[in-house]
XYZ file of C-alpha atoms in Angstrom:
786
model
C -46.980 -151.782 23.960
C -49.680 -149.459 23.303
C -52.675 -151.165 21.614
C -53.563 -147.541 19.270
C -51.500 -144.448 21.610
C -47.422 -143.936 20.286
C -45.356 -140.717 21.488
C -45.936 -139.391 17.781
C -49.920 -139.489 17.980
C -49.635 -136.801 21.652
C -48.030 -134.539 18.573
C -50.030 -134.568 16.650
C -52.631 -134.227 18.671
C -50.979 -131.530 20.465
C -51.117 -129.584 17.011
C -54.389 -130.156 16.570
C -54.849 -127.936 19.271
C -52.782 -125.526 18.125
C -55.344 -125.357 15.123
C -57.967 -124.543 17.864
C -56.718 -122.962 19.033
C -55.916 -120.077 16.602
C -52.887 -120.292 17.258
C -51.101 -121.392 13.293
C -50.556 -118.750 10.885
C -52.910 -118.015 7.556
C -49.963 -119.972 5.793
C -49.550 -122.610 7.474
C -52.759 -124.510 7.842
C -53.326 -125.946 4.411
C -50.117 -127.817 5.387
C -50.763 -128.897 9.003
C -53.505 -130.263 8.115
C -52.860 -131.643 5.263
C -49.981 -133.660 7.863
C -52.260 -134.770 10.516
C -54.562 -135.911 7.651
C -52.413 -137.864 6.102
C -50.743 -139.524 9.338
C -54.317 -139.911 10.809
C -56.226 -140.788 7.525
C -53.930 -141.980 5.150
C -54.817 -139.018 2.467
C -52.272 -137.876 -0.277
C -52.146 -134.526 -0.875
C -51.833 -133.181 -4.185
C -52.738 -136.465 -6.533
C -51.850 -139.959 -6.648
C -48.435 -141.419 -6.529
C -46.643 -140.767 -10.149
C -44.068 -143.422 -9.815
C -43.457 -147.176 -7.658
C -41.056 -145.040 -6.004
C -43.305 -142.944 -4.541
C -45.300 -145.248 -4.145
C -44.007 -146.011 -0.438
C -43.235 -142.771 0.282
C -46.849 -143.135 2.811
C -45.160 -146.695 4.731
C -41.478 -144.504 4.845
C -43.354 -141.315 6.386
C -45.369 -143.311 8.416
C -42.593 -145.428 10.116
C -40.725 -142.352 10.557
C -42.626 -140.121 12.618
C -42.545 -143.096 14.978
C -38.910 -143.024 15.445
C -38.059 -139.626 15.192
C -39.369 -135.835 16.113
C -37.828 -134.286 12.735
C -40.967 -134.877 10.975
C -42.691 -132.814 12.874
C -39.417 -129.896 12.585
C -39.351 -130.639 9.154
C -43.454 -129.450 8.530
C -42.979 -126.412 11.591
C -38.904 -124.595 11.211
C -39.807 -122.360 8.297
C -43.475 -120.904 10.046
C -43.455 -118.003 11.768
C -44.367 -117.606 15.311
C -48.028 -116.440 14.895
C -47.817 -113.046 17.473
C -44.883 -112.226 15.603
C -41.968 -112.123 18.047
C -38.627 -112.032 16.855
C -36.619 -115.390 15.854
C -39.328 -117.794 16.743
C -41.273 -120.657 15.240
C -43.962 -121.990 14.818
C -41.949 -124.983 15.942
C -40.844 -123.437 19.200
C -44.350 -122.724 20.406
C -44.959 -126.670 19.357
C -42.169 -127.622 21.574
C -43.648 -125.360 24.323
C -46.467 -127.477 24.351
C -45.271 -130.677 23.823
C -42.565 -130.056 27.189
C -45.846 -128.102 28.892
C -46.915 -132.021 29.698
C -43.971 -132.597 31.963
C -44.428 -135.718 34.233
C -47.127 -138.593 33.579
C -50.327 -136.155 35.959
C -49.925 -133.547 32.961
C -50.175 -136.305 30.259
C -53.580 -137.391 32.449
C -54.246 -133.831 31.321
C -53.796 -133.621 28.195
C -55.929 -136.744 27.673
C -59.270 -135.097 29.255
C -58.402 -131.785 27.802
C -58.936 -133.172 23.933
C -62.603 -133.403 25.120
C -62.795 -129.074 25.144
C -61.817 -129.014 21.466
C -65.144 -130.874 20.537
C -67.893 -129.176 19.591
C -70.359 -130.113 21.507
C -73.269 -132.246 21.214
C -77.049 -131.588 20.885
C -77.377 -133.452 24.475
C -74.793 -131.012 26.363
C -75.876 -127.237 24.788
C -79.889 -128.900 25.995
C -78.682 -128.907 29.588
C -76.133 -126.076 29.529
C -79.266 -124.359 28.456
C -81.340 -125.864 30.953
C -78.717 -125.111 33.636
C -79.632 -120.953 32.786
C -75.043 -121.373 31.852
C -74.751 -119.193 28.085
C -73.481 -120.796 25.215
C -69.346 -120.002 24.474
C -67.941 -120.912 21.771
C -64.404 -119.617 20.794
C -62.416 -120.551 18.732
C -63.060 -123.771 16.564
C -64.754 -126.233 17.207
C -64.360 -129.564 15.864
C -66.757 -131.299 14.667
C -67.793 -135.119 16.175
C -68.524 -136.279 13.731
C -65.607 -135.715 11.360
C -62.196 -137.463 10.229
C -60.172 -135.075 13.342
C -62.983 -135.595 15.787
C -63.591 -139.035 15.269
C -59.086 -139.435 16.315
C -59.555 -137.469 18.360
C -62.398 -139.162 20.347
C -60.179 -142.142 19.657
C -57.231 -141.121 21.354
C -59.583 -140.297 24.556
C -61.527 -143.804 24.444
C -58.185 -145.457 24.213
C -56.302 -143.878 26.608
C -59.025 -143.975 28.921
C -58.197 -148.130 28.649
C -55.073 -148.274 29.383
C -54.148 -149.746 32.760
C -51.372 -147.653 35.083
C -48.532 -149.684 33.836
C -49.422 -149.044 29.794
C -49.892 -144.829 30.790
C -46.689 -145.596 32.790
C -44.752 -146.857 30.040
C -46.591 -144.641 27.025
C -45.398 -141.527 29.701
C -41.340 -143.414 29.815
C -41.637 -143.818 25.800
C -42.916 -140.129 25.072
C -40.232 -138.621 27.056
C -38.083 -140.507 25.357
C -39.744 -139.458 21.991
C -39.039 -135.384 22.976
C -35.445 -135.794 24.074
C -33.539 -134.726 20.946
C -35.521 -130.856 21.117
C -33.333 -130.836 24.324
C -31.299 -128.750 23.201
C -33.748 -126.272 22.410
C -35.879 -125.124 25.368
C -32.093 -125.152 27.057
C -31.301 -122.412 24.029
C -34.570 -120.341 25.263
C -34.783 -121.395 28.621
C -31.595 -120.841 30.681
C -32.762 -122.244 33.398
C -34.042 -125.376 31.736
C -32.039 -128.147 34.179
C -30.994 -132.306 33.352
C -34.242 -133.080 35.290
C -36.881 -130.528 33.643
C -38.178 -133.548 31.444
C -40.029 -134.384 34.457
C -41.562 -131.867 36.415
C -41.383 -133.945 39.736
C -38.000 -134.978 39.371
C -37.135 -131.173 39.191
C -40.140 -130.455 42.758
C -38.716 -132.702 44.472
C -34.678 -132.333 43.802
C -35.786 -128.422 44.882
C -37.657 -129.532 47.983
C -34.882 -131.524 49.248
C -34.609 -134.390 48.632
C -31.573 -135.746 48.584
C -29.432 -136.221 45.530
C -28.729 -139.736 45.375
C -32.926 -140.894 45.975
C -33.137 -138.880 42.928
C -30.774 -140.152 41.404
C -31.974 -143.625 42.259
C -35.849 -142.237 41.195
C -34.984 -141.319 38.156
C -32.833 -144.733 36.930
C -36.143 -146.908 38.556
C -37.751 -145.323 36.900
C -36.624 -144.469 33.426
C -34.320 -147.428 32.903
C -30.795 -146.068 30.689
C -32.999 -143.213 28.925
C -30.279 -140.800 31.255
C -26.530 -142.433 30.802
C -27.503 -141.312 26.619
C -28.267 -145.012 26.250
C -30.218 -144.938 22.911
C -30.702 -148.796 22.406
C -34.277 -148.435 23.821
C -37.182 -150.264 21.770
C -38.776 -147.624 19.653
C -42.380 -146.641 20.585
C -44.663 -148.172 18.226
C -48.359 -149.072 19.280
C -50.111 -152.661 17.542
C -52.191 -150.084 15.398
C -49.447 -148.362 13.611
C -47.816 -152.527 12.764
C -51.216 -153.482 11.280
C -51.567 -150.792 8.831
C -48.230 -150.592 8.457
C -48.704 -154.598 7.261
C -51.813 -153.759 5.868
C -50.702 -150.716 3.584
C -47.253 -153.098 2.216
C -49.798 -156.035 1.231
C -52.355 -153.902 -0.837
C -49.129 -152.222 -2.184
C -47.680 -155.392 -3.440
C -51.110 -157.003 -4.484
C -52.003 -154.403 -6.667
C -49.075 -153.508 -8.005
C -47.533 -156.759 -8.257
C -44.368 -155.329 -6.076
C -41.708 -155.446 -3.596
C -41.204 -153.922 -0.960
C -37.958 -151.600 -1.176
C -34.969 -152.667 1.164
C -34.805 -149.536 3.133
C -38.516 -150.159 4.042
C -37.815 -153.322 4.772
C -35.135 -152.244 6.795
C -37.310 -149.801 8.888
C -40.255 -153.024 9.698
C -37.823 -154.679 11.217
C -36.337 -152.739 13.070
C -40.750 -152.260 14.484
C -40.924 -155.487 14.635
C -38.395 -156.174 16.848
C -40.235 -152.478 18.905
C -43.198 -155.084 19.390
C -44.956 -157.992 21.708
C -47.018 -159.161 19.521
C -45.821 -159.764 15.815
C -49.206 -160.225 14.145
C -49.153 -163.080 12.185
C -50.231 -160.949 8.914
C -46.362 -160.977 8.782
C -45.878 -164.267 7.656
C -47.788 -163.191 4.534
C -45.993 -160.378 4.410
C -43.271 -162.073 4.113
C -44.817 -164.557 1.430
C -44.856 -162.539 -1.124
C -41.680 -161.040 -0.780
C -40.435 -164.862 -0.676
C -42.814 -165.361 -3.623
C -41.803 -162.379 -6.268
C -37.922 -162.734 -4.918
C -38.036 -166.294 -6.581
C -37.911 -168.345 -3.196
C -39.760 -171.044 -3.446
C -38.799 -173.056 -0.675
C -39.338 -169.899 1.771
C -42.424 -169.153 0.382
C -44.244 -172.714 0.645
C -42.964 -172.842 4.201
C -44.715 -168.877 5.362
C -48.007 -169.823 3.259
C -48.127 -173.571 5.299
C -47.563 -171.180 7.953
C -49.497 -168.361 7.923
C -52.158 -170.441 7.060
C -51.909 -172.535 10.038
C -51.752 -169.722 12.424
C -54.748 -168.186 10.390
C -56.604 -171.774 10.657
C -57.081 -171.731 14.434
C -59.337 -168.650 14.872
C -60.596 -169.089 11.465
C -62.128 -173.303 10.737
C -61.860 -174.033 7.308
C -63.658 -170.200 6.040
C -60.798 -169.844 4.477
C -58.993 -172.347 3.570
C -60.101 -171.858 -0.141
C -57.729 -168.956 -0.254
C -55.220 -171.091 1.221
C -55.078 -173.223 -2.002
C -55.112 -170.737 -4.460
C -52.516 -169.031 -3.186
C -50.571 -172.110 -3.307
C -51.926 -173.067 -6.269
C -50.952 -169.595 -8.527
C -47.359 -170.152 -6.000
C -46.900 -173.147 -8.350
C -48.074 -172.555 -12.455
C -45.681 -169.129 -11.237
C -42.231 -171.936 -9.814
C -43.637 -174.237 -13.198
C -45.024 -177.654 -11.099
C -48.237 -177.073 -13.751
C -49.767 -180.441 -13.035
C -49.683 -179.396 -9.099
C -51.470 -175.895 -9.736
C -54.637 -177.815 -11.590
C -54.857 -180.005 -8.740
C -54.888 -177.458 -5.715
C -56.733 -174.999 -7.912
C -59.461 -177.877 -8.972
C -59.230 -178.703 -5.107
C -59.967 -174.677 -4.352
C -62.811 -174.934 -6.699
C -64.553 -177.148 -4.618
C -64.029 -175.994 -1.780
C -65.198 -172.396 -2.164
C -67.834 -174.700 -3.383
C -68.925 -176.301 -0.337
C -68.375 -172.961 1.505
C -70.391 -170.805 -0.450
C -67.560 -168.681 -2.102
C -69.119 -166.385 -5.286
C -65.844 -164.038 -5.164
C -62.710 -167.003 -4.820
C -64.619 -169.212 -7.132
C -65.668 -166.996 -9.694
C -61.320 -165.935 -9.618
C -60.680 -170.281 -9.405
C -62.123 -170.194 -12.576
C -61.123 -168.062 -13.965
C -57.381 -168.657 -13.586
C -58.278 -172.123 -14.991
C -59.730 -171.315 -18.160
C -56.575 -168.503 -18.534
C -53.805 -171.410 -17.693
C -55.485 -173.818 -20.454
C -55.155 -171.410 -22.991
C -51.237 -171.085 -22.302
C -51.000 -174.656 -21.073
C -53.441 -176.452 -22.423
C -51.923 -180.145 -22.703
C -53.176 -179.818 -19.422
C -56.979 -179.137 -18.948
C -57.387 -181.010 -22.111
C -59.073 -183.654 -20.430
C -61.489 -181.955 -18.038
C -62.667 -179.455 -21.264
C -63.881 -183.494 -22.927
C -65.421 -184.010 -19.797
C -67.138 -181.496 -19.126
C -66.161 -180.542 -15.526
C -65.245 -177.290 -17.283
C -66.892 -177.219 -20.426
C -65.363 -174.961 -23.637
C -63.565 -172.302 -23.445
C -66.474 -169.785 -24.446
C -68.333 -171.801 -21.982
C -66.439 -170.707 -18.658
C -66.140 -167.507 -20.575
C -70.221 -167.029 -20.604
C -70.599 -169.038 -17.158
C -68.128 -166.259 -16.157
C -69.998 -163.596 -17.260
C -73.230 -163.618 -15.961
C -71.840 -165.033 -12.283
C -69.635 -162.006 -12.614
C -72.715 -159.703 -12.836
C -75.479 -161.100 -11.010
C -72.749 -161.066 -8.213
C -71.192 -157.326 -9.664
C -67.694 -158.528 -9.183
C -67.329 -155.646 -11.349
C -63.050 -156.375 -12.678
C -63.857 -160.091 -12.997
C -66.884 -158.890 -14.920
C -64.553 -156.587 -17.244
C -61.268 -159.059 -16.784
C -63.948 -161.831 -19.417
C -65.226 -159.256 -21.412
C -61.595 -158.815 -22.172
C -61.049 -162.272 -22.116
C -64.060 -163.025 -25.020
C -62.262 -160.724 -27.023
C -59.372 -161.244 -27.174
C -60.268 -165.741 -27.952
C -61.940 -164.376 -30.550
C -58.750 -162.655 -31.903
C -56.890 -165.617 -31.424
C -59.600 -167.716 -32.777
C -60.144 -165.343 -36.529
C -63.491 -164.672 -36.199
C -64.394 -161.012 -36.569
C -62.981 -158.530 -35.086
C -65.857 -156.274 -35.081
C -67.195 -159.138 -32.032
C -64.461 -158.419 -30.441
C -63.966 -154.569 -30.789
C -68.456 -154.559 -29.237
C -66.412 -157.011 -26.236
C -63.543 -153.703 -25.029
C -66.022 -150.983 -25.601
C -68.480 -152.404 -23.258
C -65.469 -153.913 -21.003
C -63.648 -150.208 -21.539
C -67.380 -148.392 -20.991
C -67.736 -150.688 -17.775
C -63.950 -149.519 -16.359
C -64.707 -145.493 -17.233
C -68.249 -146.448 -14.776
C -66.791 -148.235 -11.928
C -64.121 -145.957 -12.204
C -61.417 -149.103 -12.137
C -59.284 -147.436 -13.011
C -56.160 -150.416 -11.687
C -58.576 -152.093 -14.689
C -57.064 -149.849 -17.982
C -53.554 -151.524 -18.507
C -55.237 -154.732 -19.730
C -57.185 -152.562 -21.750
C -55.181 -150.574 -23.112
C -52.816 -153.416 -23.536
C -55.670 -155.719 -26.197
C -56.512 -152.177 -28.289
C -52.304 -152.298 -28.683
C -52.231 -155.845 -30.094
C -55.477 -155.279 -32.286
C -54.105 -151.851 -34.157
C -50.889 -153.630 -34.842
C -53.233 -157.047 -36.604
C -54.694 -154.237 -37.756
C -51.758 -152.872 -39.246
C -51.669 -149.410 -37.797
C -48.568 -149.426 -35.957
C -48.925 -145.438 -35.299
C -51.613 -146.636 -33.433
C -50.892 -149.015 -31.024
C -48.346 -147.099 -30.557
C -49.945 -143.805 -29.225
C -52.180 -146.506 -27.251
C -49.095 -147.223 -25.515
C -48.155 -143.773 -24.930
C -51.516 -142.584 -23.109
C -50.915 -145.528 -20.942
C -47.940 -144.623 -19.983
C -48.756 -141.221 -20.008
C -52.173 -141.173 -17.721
C -52.438 -144.868 -16.146
C -49.546 -147.064 -15.399
C -49.804 -146.079 -11.847
C -52.907 -146.861 -11.094
C -51.935 -150.358 -12.699
C -50.522 -153.290 -11.929
C -46.687 -153.325 -12.938
C -47.072 -156.409 -15.500
C -49.135 -154.154 -17.101
C -46.283 -151.581 -17.324
C -43.730 -154.041 -18.349
C -45.548 -155.369 -20.988
C -47.002 -152.137 -22.594
C -42.871 -151.081 -22.645
C -41.203 -154.404 -23.905
C -44.007 -153.823 -27.258
C -42.927 -150.502 -27.332
C -39.254 -151.753 -27.368
C -40.063 -153.900 -29.503
C -42.052 -151.152 -32.187
C -38.319 -149.331 -32.049
C -36.568 -152.210 -33.235
C -38.394 -153.453 -35.918
C -38.073 -149.380 -37.219
C -33.937 -150.521 -36.855
C -33.858 -147.993 -33.380
C -32.504 -150.425 -31.170
C -30.545 -148.617 -28.589
C -34.051 -146.228 -27.997
C -35.821 -149.416 -27.642
C -33.248 -150.676 -25.136
C -33.673 -147.174 -22.921
C -37.500 -147.800 -23.172
C -36.508 -150.349 -21.382
C -34.088 -149.908 -18.639
C -35.858 -146.761 -17.837
C -38.183 -149.307 -16.130
C -38.214 -148.801 -12.345
C -35.359 -151.052 -10.375
C -37.079 -151.789 -7.484
C -39.908 -153.060 -9.845
C -37.380 -155.188 -11.723
C -36.210 -156.565 -7.898
C -39.530 -159.302 -8.060
C -38.034 -162.633 -10.075
C -40.852 -163.193 -13.188
C -40.858 -159.386 -14.004
C -37.284 -159.134 -14.156
C -37.020 -162.797 -15.891
C -39.741 -161.012 -17.929
C -37.271 -158.375 -18.781
C -33.817 -160.023 -19.438
C -35.950 -161.944 -21.998
C -36.832 -158.980 -24.004
C -33.772 -157.692 -23.744
C -32.099 -160.621 -25.155
C -34.750 -160.448 -27.998
C -33.384 -156.977 -29.339
C -30.235 -157.858 -28.938
C -30.564 -161.177 -30.755
C -32.832 -159.344 -33.593
C -29.110 -156.479 -33.950
C -27.328 -159.484 -34.013
C -28.949 -161.214 -37.053
C -29.349 -158.343 -39.031
C -25.743 -156.659 -38.234
C -25.149 -160.713 -38.597
C -22.932 -161.056 -35.828
C -23.939 -164.492 -36.095
C -21.193 -165.203 -32.888
C -22.488 -163.032 -30.902
C -26.108 -164.370 -31.929
C -25.653 -167.279 -30.540
C -24.731 -166.835 -27.246
C -28.028 -165.049 -26.792
C -30.165 -168.031 -28.475
C -27.819 -170.277 -26.214
C -29.306 -169.093 -23.541
C -33.144 -168.115 -24.591
C -33.715 -171.553 -25.444
C -32.458 -172.661 -22.202
C -36.548 -171.075 -21.224
C -38.667 -174.007 -21.345
C -41.838 -173.014 -23.248
C -44.095 -173.499 -20.856
C -42.671 -170.653 -18.868
C -42.987 -168.561 -21.351
C -46.504 -166.558 -22.735
C -47.143 -168.030 -26.780
C -45.925 -164.319 -28.103
C -42.327 -164.859 -27.109
C -42.097 -168.860 -27.368
C -42.647 -168.376 -31.438
C -40.393 -164.826 -30.885
C -37.490 -166.602 -30.484
C -38.517 -169.384 -32.382
C -38.695 -167.471 -35.387
C -35.236 -165.625 -34.812
C -33.806 -168.888 -34.390
C -34.878 -169.953 -37.773
C -33.468 -166.374 -38.785
C -30.672 -167.753 -37.726
C -30.024 -171.418 -38.799
C -31.183 -169.544 -41.740
C -28.207 -167.582 -41.608
C -25.446 -170.380 -41.014
C -26.679 -171.424 -44.283
C -28.747 -175.202 -42.312
C -31.878 -174.498 -44.159
C -32.677 -178.496 -44.067
C -33.223 -177.155 -40.109
C -34.806 -174.502 -39.977
C -37.686 -176.243 -42.315
C -37.842 -178.829 -39.603
C -38.594 -176.511 -36.772
C -40.995 -174.989 -39.229
C -42.929 -178.128 -39.627
C -43.004 -178.395 -35.712
C -43.335 -175.531 -34.732
C -47.275 -175.922 -37.486
C -47.938 -178.951 -36.351
C -48.334 -177.589 -32.243
C -49.362 -174.815 -32.992
C -51.996 -176.945 -35.038
C -52.568 -179.357 -32.164
C -53.215 -176.538 -29.036
C -55.006 -174.170 -31.372
C -52.882 -171.035 -30.272
C -53.049 -167.800 -32.397
C -53.815 -167.950 -35.607
C -51.109 -164.766 -36.488
C -48.793 -166.800 -35.024
C -49.631 -169.891 -36.876
C -49.927 -168.040 -40.309
C -46.133 -166.086 -39.840
C -45.400 -169.514 -39.562
C -46.465 -170.367 -42.638
C -44.883 -167.263 -44.442
C -41.459 -168.414 -43.106
C -42.083 -171.741 -44.768
C -42.674 -170.611 -48.170
C -39.583 -167.407 -47.703
C -37.383 -171.703 -46.686
C -38.566 -172.763 -49.992
C -37.923 -170.032 -52.375
C -34.259 -170.447 -50.052
C -34.210 -173.505 -51.325
C -34.600 -172.201 -55.163
C -38.147 -173.834 -54.895
C -40.307 -170.973 -54.483
C -43.312 -172.088 -56.736
C -43.644 -175.305 -53.690
C -44.640 -172.677 -52.109
C -47.596 -171.626 -53.563
C -50.655 -173.488 -51.510
C -48.591 -172.239 -48.396
C -48.802 -168.368 -49.585
C -52.465 -169.703 -50.318
C -53.957 -170.492 -47.402
C -51.818 -167.554 -45.553
C -53.421 -165.002 -47.836
C -56.719 -166.395 -46.698
C -56.116 -166.742 -43.108
C -55.072 -163.317 -42.873
C -57.801 -161.854 -44.694
C -59.742 -163.362 -42.616
C -58.475 -162.713 -39.400
C -57.809 -159.525 -40.943
C -53.995 -159.991 -39.896
C -53.207 -156.975 -42.251
C -49.673 -156.879 -42.013
C -49.426 -160.620 -42.139
C -51.766 -160.598 -45.641
C -49.925 -157.741 -47.451
C -46.580 -160.121 -47.148
C -48.746 -162.956 -48.136
C -49.049 -160.867 -51.363
C -45.863 -160.217 -51.809
C -45.101 -164.043 -52.105
C -47.572 -164.707 -54.608
C -45.864 -162.289 -56.553
C -42.573 -163.586 -55.793
C -44.172 -167.219 -57.433
C -45.801 -165.486 -59.925
C -42.635 -163.480 -60.609
C -40.595 -167.932 -60.498
C -43.764 -168.211 -63.291
C -42.670 -165.585 -65.587
C -46.158 -163.902 -64.859
C -44.312 -160.302 -64.020
C -47.782 -158.391 -64.932
C -49.839 -160.149 -62.418
C -47.223 -159.388 -60.196
C -46.200 -155.883 -60.940
C -50.174 -155.466 -59.628
C -50.552 -157.695 -57.146
C -47.220 -155.877 -56.039
C -48.519 -151.990 -56.871
C -51.491 -152.011 -54.966
C -50.083 -153.856 -51.596
C -47.032 -151.668 -51.368
C -48.919 -147.804 -50.233
C -50.915 -150.004 -47.644
C -47.734 -151.887 -46.463
C -46.181 -148.696 -46.037
C -49.212 -147.364 -43.480
C -47.379 -151.012 -41.363
C -44.580 -148.685 -40.452
C -42.619 -151.805 -41.117
C -39.786 -151.697 -42.549
C -38.375 -155.601 -43.209
C -41.788 -156.428 -44.796
C -41.751 -153.379 -47.342
C -38.567 -153.734 -48.131
C -38.846 -157.369 -49.313
C -42.391 -156.028 -51.185
C -39.699 -153.417 -53.279
C -37.388 -156.306 -54.080
C -40.157 -158.344 -55.159
C -40.938 -155.162 -57.649
C -37.515 -155.210 -58.625
C -37.214 -159.428 -60.291
C -40.781 -158.477 -61.550
C -39.628 -154.714 -63.343
C -36.641 -156.688 -64.744
C -38.796 -159.985 -65.515
C -40.301 -157.509 -67.516
C -37.787 -155.621 -68.972
C -35.774 -159.029 -70.006
C -39.242 -159.372 -72.144
C -38.538 -155.449 -74.639
C -36.744 -155.252 -77.252
C -33.408 -154.301 -76.508
C -32.707 -150.502 -76.216
C -36.516 -149.826 -77.219
C -38.428 -147.314 -74.717
C -40.423 -149.889 -72.203
C -36.871 -152.045 -72.018
C -35.845 -148.373 -70.625
C -39.061 -147.469 -68.873
C -38.660 -151.008 -66.480
C -35.931 -150.670 -65.649
C -36.050 -147.327 -64.007
C -38.581 -148.531 -62.566
C -36.989 -151.534 -61.145
C -34.122 -148.799 -60.469
C -36.808 -146.660 -58.508
C -37.692 -149.984 -56.455
C -34.676 -150.755 -55.664
C -33.699 -147.700 -54.656
C -36.578 -147.409 -52.415
C -35.788 -151.474 -50.940
C -31.662 -150.187 -50.034
C -32.891 -147.603 -47.981
C -35.488 -149.936 -46.281
C -33.137 -152.696 -45.184
C -30.329 -149.450 -44.258
C -33.329 -147.863 -41.972
C -33.087 -152.071 -39.999
C -29.579 -152.298 -40.631
C -29.557 -155.748 -43.265
C -26.424 -156.095 -44.055
C -26.907 -159.542 -45.915
C -30.113 -157.544 -47.600
C -27.908 -154.247 -48.385
C -25.542 -156.259 -49.974
C -27.285 -158.010 -52.171
C -30.075 -154.808 -52.690
C -26.798 -152.963 -53.256
C -25.626 -156.130 -55.957
C -28.996 -155.371 -57.091
C -28.562 -152.257 -58.583
C -24.875 -152.999 -60.094
C -26.267 -155.225 -61.734
C -28.622 -152.906 -63.323
C -26.420 -150.604 -64.515
C -25.011 -152.577 -66.009
C -27.570 -153.353 -67.894
C -28.526 -150.222 -69.509
C -24.653 -149.948 -70.079
C -23.670 -147.134 -67.998
C -20.279 -149.170 -66.561
C -19.109 -145.454 -63.895
C -22.119 -145.806 -61.816
C -22.605 -149.538 -61.743
C -18.082 -149.614 -60.825
C -19.364 -146.572 -58.592
C -21.491 -149.518 -56.944
C -19.679 -152.365 -57.019
C -17.231 -150.340 -54.364
C -19.983 -149.501 -52.810
C -20.559 -152.712 -52.011
C -17.813 -154.627 -51.393
C -17.737 -151.235 -48.666
C -20.540 -153.478 -47.584
C -19.684 -156.206 -47.957
C -16.059 -155.127 -44.689
C -18.919 -152.864 -42.861
C -20.781 -156.715 -42.844
C -17.602 -159.184 -41.834
C -17.141 -156.190 -39.131
C -19.910 -156.214 -37.450
C -20.195 -160.443 -37.526
C -17.144 -159.646 -35.662
C -18.618 -157.163 -32.508
C -17.258 -154.835 -33.666
C -19.189 -152.062 -34.119
């Protein structure tokens, strides 16, 4: 097997010869040059790939060109012959050039003549002028330093380095590669015979060699090719295998996807044809096993790869082996082992003065510590890593000093996220995001847009600007998803799916998730993440439909995952839905205990303040359900204070509604109405129907309370009851938009009661009938029949 040359590259060189000789028609020049460029440089015409699947097209094209000559036919078959001969195509001219190489001697001449395509150097021109030879430049001359010139010169050098045996093998591979086009030559040339592929055999047969001797010589030289055996090895060079390996590893590390099955099968065919298997193959297999969730195989392959590399590179790359091992252990739930291994990585990187590895390891430890604070609490107390802010400040300075733009931007985003989680100044967090954005744009780090826009979307959601959050997600999917890691795309799409679910568009949310690339979801961790979010959307729908049996099945599956394996936001979503389920079941005691347990955990681990506020509001809602509304006053005040300090706008209006409800229970109806009238317009901006419906429901109670204080049949009483009726209608519309059947029934019962109190018995009867119909529909939905 040659180190660089193979039959496909000979075809590319022949195509470049036709270009230099101006034998290619003008309309075919750009496609031909693009084709050659894509195979010698990896440059893609037409911009970056637009989908996950198209990213692997380069590997498939490379393998296809190595295996078969049909790619040349697809390119050249549609262009006419430059001389305008009827029925002749550029493909026929290309084949004529290939079949002119009819012996090993002709192959030598072909490589010797490649020099003629290159422009002469200044030294050569000086010698020609001294010898009195006029300079004659006809046709196109390729500059030696151009990509095409570099490719030609390397091909010449590599051919000169080949031993005679390797040259003969290259010739036989070329004959086998070209042989499928023999029927074209037979159709164009009636004299084309069985031995026309080798001019030596053809000349010998014509000069009187015995048929037995010719047959024996052909059999010895070409093995089983003449008998039609196609099971021979593929003509692949070491360079092709290494390029494909590097490309696949780059794609998996850059985008986080697994290699498509078709590409894996094609690459395995090439490896079987290769005499040398690079050690990097074990690393590729490790990445694939890791993405597939096969921990034992990934562990074994990682050790195997670094066992091979350590033989030649001593301990220079030992820290990278440890770093890969730590990330692998963390992904498969061995969190304590992961921390120990990453600390060893830090120590080794310091010994080897590898700042890149050291900074990455410290950054990983910071993020891991945020997700699992109990594992790194002792480390922070012993000042080995310092607190979160100190670690980030150190990383920011080191990243700036070492010019690591990606780490620098990531640290700025981490500082912004840490500020939001701790409830600190939103302006300071926005400043860090803007600085990160400036760094991403000035250094053209397109793969960082996913993390940045994801944080922007989260910020807008916390500020109650859901439309901006949705727009940010759409911008990422339309403009930046093709450059980003698949995990970023998955998180953005899951966020959009949840926004749809909050608006009652459950089918749209599920459809958004279903539109993801199927090959990307073959990876174990993204697949688990995707399935959990699908389960959360379906669980939300079942709870709103009061389908508690279906909700229980989904909860049993979601609660099987340990909290360590989930992100904090996802953990809270699942637990809050579990509390909602317990509440709908009527088990308020269990729901209350769960809320108190979660609040104590959040306080101990110092997690996101938004989660703490939501838990406090859940506690207030449960006290209201128990009929002890006034006991939640201090908790509601605390939730409102935290929400205002951290600028958690949706939670602020929810806390306002909870306080208004407490005021209603204290018969302070006028103050409750003032608070709700101030909060409702702003809650509508949040585009969260459940929040708005709840506020309108509290407004109904407050207005009815005020109506009860007025004299019977007075205009004031009628005015307040009219306002209550308008509010209950809006509340019903909001609950209907998210299909919450229990709340719809409760609201309809309130409407019927208001109509009865106003003396409108006919309308009261109609609303009562509508209530009965809703109850029947609720029973049908609870059985999952609708």
